[in-house]
PDB file of C-alpha atoms in Angstrom:
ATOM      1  CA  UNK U  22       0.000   0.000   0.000  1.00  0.00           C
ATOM      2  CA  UNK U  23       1.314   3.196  -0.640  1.00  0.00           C
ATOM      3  CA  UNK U  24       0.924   6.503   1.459  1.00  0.00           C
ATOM      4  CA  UNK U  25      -1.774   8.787  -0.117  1.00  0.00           C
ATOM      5  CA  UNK U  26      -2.171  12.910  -0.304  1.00  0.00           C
ATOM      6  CA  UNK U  27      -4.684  13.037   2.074  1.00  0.00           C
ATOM      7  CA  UNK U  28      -6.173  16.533   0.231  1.00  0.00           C
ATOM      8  CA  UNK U  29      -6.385  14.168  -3.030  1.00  0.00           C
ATOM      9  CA  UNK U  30      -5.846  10.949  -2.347  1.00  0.00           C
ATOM     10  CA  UNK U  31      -2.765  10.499  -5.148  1.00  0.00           C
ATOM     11  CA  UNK U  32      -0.418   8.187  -3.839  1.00  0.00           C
ATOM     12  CA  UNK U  33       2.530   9.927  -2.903  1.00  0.00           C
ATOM     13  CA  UNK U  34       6.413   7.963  -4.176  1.00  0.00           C
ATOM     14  CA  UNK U  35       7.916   8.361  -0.670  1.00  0.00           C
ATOM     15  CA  UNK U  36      10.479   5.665  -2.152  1.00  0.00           C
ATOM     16  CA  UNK U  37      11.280   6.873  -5.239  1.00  0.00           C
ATOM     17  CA  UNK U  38      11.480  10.498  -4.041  1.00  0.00           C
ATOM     18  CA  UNK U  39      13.739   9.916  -1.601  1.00  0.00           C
ATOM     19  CA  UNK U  40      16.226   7.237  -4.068  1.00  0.00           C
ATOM     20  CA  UNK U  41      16.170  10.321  -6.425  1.00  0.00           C
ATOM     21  CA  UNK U  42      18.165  12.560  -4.034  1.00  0.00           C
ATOM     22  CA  UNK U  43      14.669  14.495  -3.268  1.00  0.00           C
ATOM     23  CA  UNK U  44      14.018  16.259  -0.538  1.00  0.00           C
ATOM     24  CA  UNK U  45      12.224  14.184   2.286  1.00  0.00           C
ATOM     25  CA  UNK U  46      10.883  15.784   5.239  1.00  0.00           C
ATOM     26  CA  UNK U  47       8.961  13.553   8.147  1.00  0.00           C
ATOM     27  CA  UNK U  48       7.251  16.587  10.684  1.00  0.00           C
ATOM     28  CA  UNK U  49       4.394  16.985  13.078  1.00  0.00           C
ATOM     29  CA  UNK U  50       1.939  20.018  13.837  1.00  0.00           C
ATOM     30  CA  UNK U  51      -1.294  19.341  12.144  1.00  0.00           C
ATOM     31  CA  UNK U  52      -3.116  17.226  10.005  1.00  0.00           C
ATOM     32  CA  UNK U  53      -5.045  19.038   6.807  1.00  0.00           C
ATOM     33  CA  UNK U  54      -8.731  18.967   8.861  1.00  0.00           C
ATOM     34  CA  UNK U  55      -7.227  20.469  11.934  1.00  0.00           C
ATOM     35  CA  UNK U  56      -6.103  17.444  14.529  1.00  0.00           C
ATOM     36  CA  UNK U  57      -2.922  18.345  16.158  1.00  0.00           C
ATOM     37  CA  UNK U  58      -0.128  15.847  15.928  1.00  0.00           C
ATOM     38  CA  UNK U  59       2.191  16.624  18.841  1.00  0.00           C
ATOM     39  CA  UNK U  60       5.171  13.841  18.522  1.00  0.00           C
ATOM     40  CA  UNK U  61       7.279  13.731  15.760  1.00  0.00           C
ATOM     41  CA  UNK U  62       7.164   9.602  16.290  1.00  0.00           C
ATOM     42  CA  UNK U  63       3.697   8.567  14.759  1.00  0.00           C
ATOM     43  CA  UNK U  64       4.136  10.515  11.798  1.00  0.00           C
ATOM     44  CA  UNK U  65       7.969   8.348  11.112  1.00  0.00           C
ATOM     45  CA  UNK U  66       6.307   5.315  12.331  1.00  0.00           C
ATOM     46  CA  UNK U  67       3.531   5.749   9.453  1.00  0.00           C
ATOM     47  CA  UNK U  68       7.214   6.586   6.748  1.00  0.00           C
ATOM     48  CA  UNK U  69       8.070   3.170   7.854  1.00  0.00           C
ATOM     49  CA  UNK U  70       5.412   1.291   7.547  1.00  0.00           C
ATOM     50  CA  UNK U  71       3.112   3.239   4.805  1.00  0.00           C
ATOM     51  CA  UNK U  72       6.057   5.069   2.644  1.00  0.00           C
ATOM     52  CA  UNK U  73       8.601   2.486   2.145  1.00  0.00           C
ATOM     53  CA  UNK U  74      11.725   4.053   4.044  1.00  0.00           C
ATOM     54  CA  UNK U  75      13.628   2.195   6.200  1.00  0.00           C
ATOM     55  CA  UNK U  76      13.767   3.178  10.076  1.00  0.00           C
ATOM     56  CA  UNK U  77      17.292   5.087   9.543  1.00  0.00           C
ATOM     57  CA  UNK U  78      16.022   6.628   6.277  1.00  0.00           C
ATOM     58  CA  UNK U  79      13.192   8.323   8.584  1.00  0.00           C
ATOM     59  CA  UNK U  80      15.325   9.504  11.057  1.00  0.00           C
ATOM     60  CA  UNK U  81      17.121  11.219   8.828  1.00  0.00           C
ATOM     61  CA  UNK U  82      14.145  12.619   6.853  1.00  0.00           C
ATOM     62  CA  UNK U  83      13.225  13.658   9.957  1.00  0.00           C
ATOM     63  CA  UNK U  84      16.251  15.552  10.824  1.00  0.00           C
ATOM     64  CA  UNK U  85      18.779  16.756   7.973  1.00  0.00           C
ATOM     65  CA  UNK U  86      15.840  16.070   5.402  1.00  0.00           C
ATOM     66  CA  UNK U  87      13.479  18.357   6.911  1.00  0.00           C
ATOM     67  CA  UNK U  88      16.076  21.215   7.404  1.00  0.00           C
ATOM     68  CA  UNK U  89      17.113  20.713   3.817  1.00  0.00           C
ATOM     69  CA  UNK U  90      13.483  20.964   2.717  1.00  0.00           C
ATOM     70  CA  UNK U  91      12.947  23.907   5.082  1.00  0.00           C
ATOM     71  CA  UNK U  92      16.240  25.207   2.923  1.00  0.00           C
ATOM     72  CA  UNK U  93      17.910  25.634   5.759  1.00  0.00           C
ATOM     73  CA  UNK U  94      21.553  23.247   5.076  1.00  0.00           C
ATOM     74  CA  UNK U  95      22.622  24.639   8.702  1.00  0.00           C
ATOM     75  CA  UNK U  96      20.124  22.897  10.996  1.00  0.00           C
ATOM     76  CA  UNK U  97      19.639  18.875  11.140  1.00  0.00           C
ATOM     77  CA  UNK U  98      23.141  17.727  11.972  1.00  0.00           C
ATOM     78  CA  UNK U  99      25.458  18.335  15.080  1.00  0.00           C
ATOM     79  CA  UNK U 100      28.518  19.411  14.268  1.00  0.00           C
ATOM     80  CA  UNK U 101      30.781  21.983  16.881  1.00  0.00           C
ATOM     81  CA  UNK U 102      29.084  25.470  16.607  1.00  0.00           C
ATOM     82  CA  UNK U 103      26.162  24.260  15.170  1.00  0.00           C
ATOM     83  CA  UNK U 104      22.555  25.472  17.080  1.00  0.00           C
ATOM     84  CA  UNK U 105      22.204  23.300  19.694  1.00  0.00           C
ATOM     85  CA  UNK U 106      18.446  22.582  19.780  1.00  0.00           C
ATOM     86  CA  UNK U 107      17.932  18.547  20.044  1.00  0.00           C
ATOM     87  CA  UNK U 108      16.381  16.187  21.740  1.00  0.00           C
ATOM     88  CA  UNK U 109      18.468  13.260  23.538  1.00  0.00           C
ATOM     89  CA  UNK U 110      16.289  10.025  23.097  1.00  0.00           C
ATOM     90  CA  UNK U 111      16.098   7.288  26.160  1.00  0.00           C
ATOM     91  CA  UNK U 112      16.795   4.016  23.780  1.00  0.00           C
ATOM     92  CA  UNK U 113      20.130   2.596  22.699  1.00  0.00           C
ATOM     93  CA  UNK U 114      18.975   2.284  19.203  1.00  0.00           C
ATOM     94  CA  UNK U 115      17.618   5.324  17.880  1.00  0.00           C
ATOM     95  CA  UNK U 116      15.759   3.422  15.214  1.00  0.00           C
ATOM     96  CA  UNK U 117      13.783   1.332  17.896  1.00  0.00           C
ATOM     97  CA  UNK U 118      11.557   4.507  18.885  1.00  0.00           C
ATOM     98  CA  UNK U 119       9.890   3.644  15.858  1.00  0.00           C
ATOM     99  CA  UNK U 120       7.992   0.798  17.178  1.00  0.00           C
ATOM    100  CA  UNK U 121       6.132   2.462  19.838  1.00  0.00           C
ATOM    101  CA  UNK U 122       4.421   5.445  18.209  1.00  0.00           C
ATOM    102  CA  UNK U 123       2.482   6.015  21.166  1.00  0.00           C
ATOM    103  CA  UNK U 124       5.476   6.754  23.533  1.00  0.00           C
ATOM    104  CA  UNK U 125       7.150   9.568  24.125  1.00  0.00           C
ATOM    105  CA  UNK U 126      10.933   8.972  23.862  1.00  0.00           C
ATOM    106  CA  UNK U 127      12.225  12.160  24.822  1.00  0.00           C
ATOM    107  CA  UNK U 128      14.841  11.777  27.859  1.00  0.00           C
ATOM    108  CA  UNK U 129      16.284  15.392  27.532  1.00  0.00           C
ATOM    109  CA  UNK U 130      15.749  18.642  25.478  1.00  0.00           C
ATOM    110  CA  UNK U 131      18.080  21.144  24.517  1.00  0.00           C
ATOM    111  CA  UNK U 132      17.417  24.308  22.848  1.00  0.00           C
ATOM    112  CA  UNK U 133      19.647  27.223  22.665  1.00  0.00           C
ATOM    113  CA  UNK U 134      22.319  24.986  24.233  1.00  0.00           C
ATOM    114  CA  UNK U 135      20.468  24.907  27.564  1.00  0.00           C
ATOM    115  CA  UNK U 136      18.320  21.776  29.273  1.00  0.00           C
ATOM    116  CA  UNK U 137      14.892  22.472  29.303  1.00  0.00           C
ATOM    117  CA  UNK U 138      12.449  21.363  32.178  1.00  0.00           C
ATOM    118  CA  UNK U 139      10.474  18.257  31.114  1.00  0.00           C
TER     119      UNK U 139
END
């Protein structure tokens, strides 16, 4: 099954888009009628299983990907002197946050180099 537009119901080539060098972004705010989708995590657990990428694929679509769609090459990686706004996940496999959608796998924030409260 492939993932489908849901204004128009096209399917949309996650797969192929993302083998051509496009640029793949995985985020979370709000769906088109209006429900808000707070965690980044069900919307990269639906990539996985609905769009064809593999569970490191989505992380990085996630991250870099969405920066470079935002055209914005500076954000998405962690390099020294880079903004340091990221989240610090509580698994020792990032990939594995993947299977539970419903959790939140946040262990520590950091934005603007500080710890926020949680």
């Amino acid at each position: 099954m492939e993932p489908l537009d849901l204004m128009d119901g096209r399917p949309l080539p996650i797969r192929k888009l993302y083998e051509a060098g496009g640029a793949v972004a995985i985020a979370s705010s709000s769906s088109p009628d209006g429900r808000a989708v707070a965690s980044p995590v069900l919307p990269m657990a639906l990539a996985v299983d609905v769009g064809g990428l593999g569970p490191w694929e989505t992380l990085w679509a996630a991250t870099r990907g969405a920066a470079m769609a935002l055209g914005d090459p500076e954000r998405g990686r962690l390099r020294p002197g880079d903004p340091a706004d990221l989240v610090i996940l509580d698994t020792e496999q990032p990939a594995s946050i993947l299977l539970r959608p419903d959790a939140n796998p946040a262990w520590r924030v950091v934005c603007g180099g500080a710890i926020v409260p949680m």
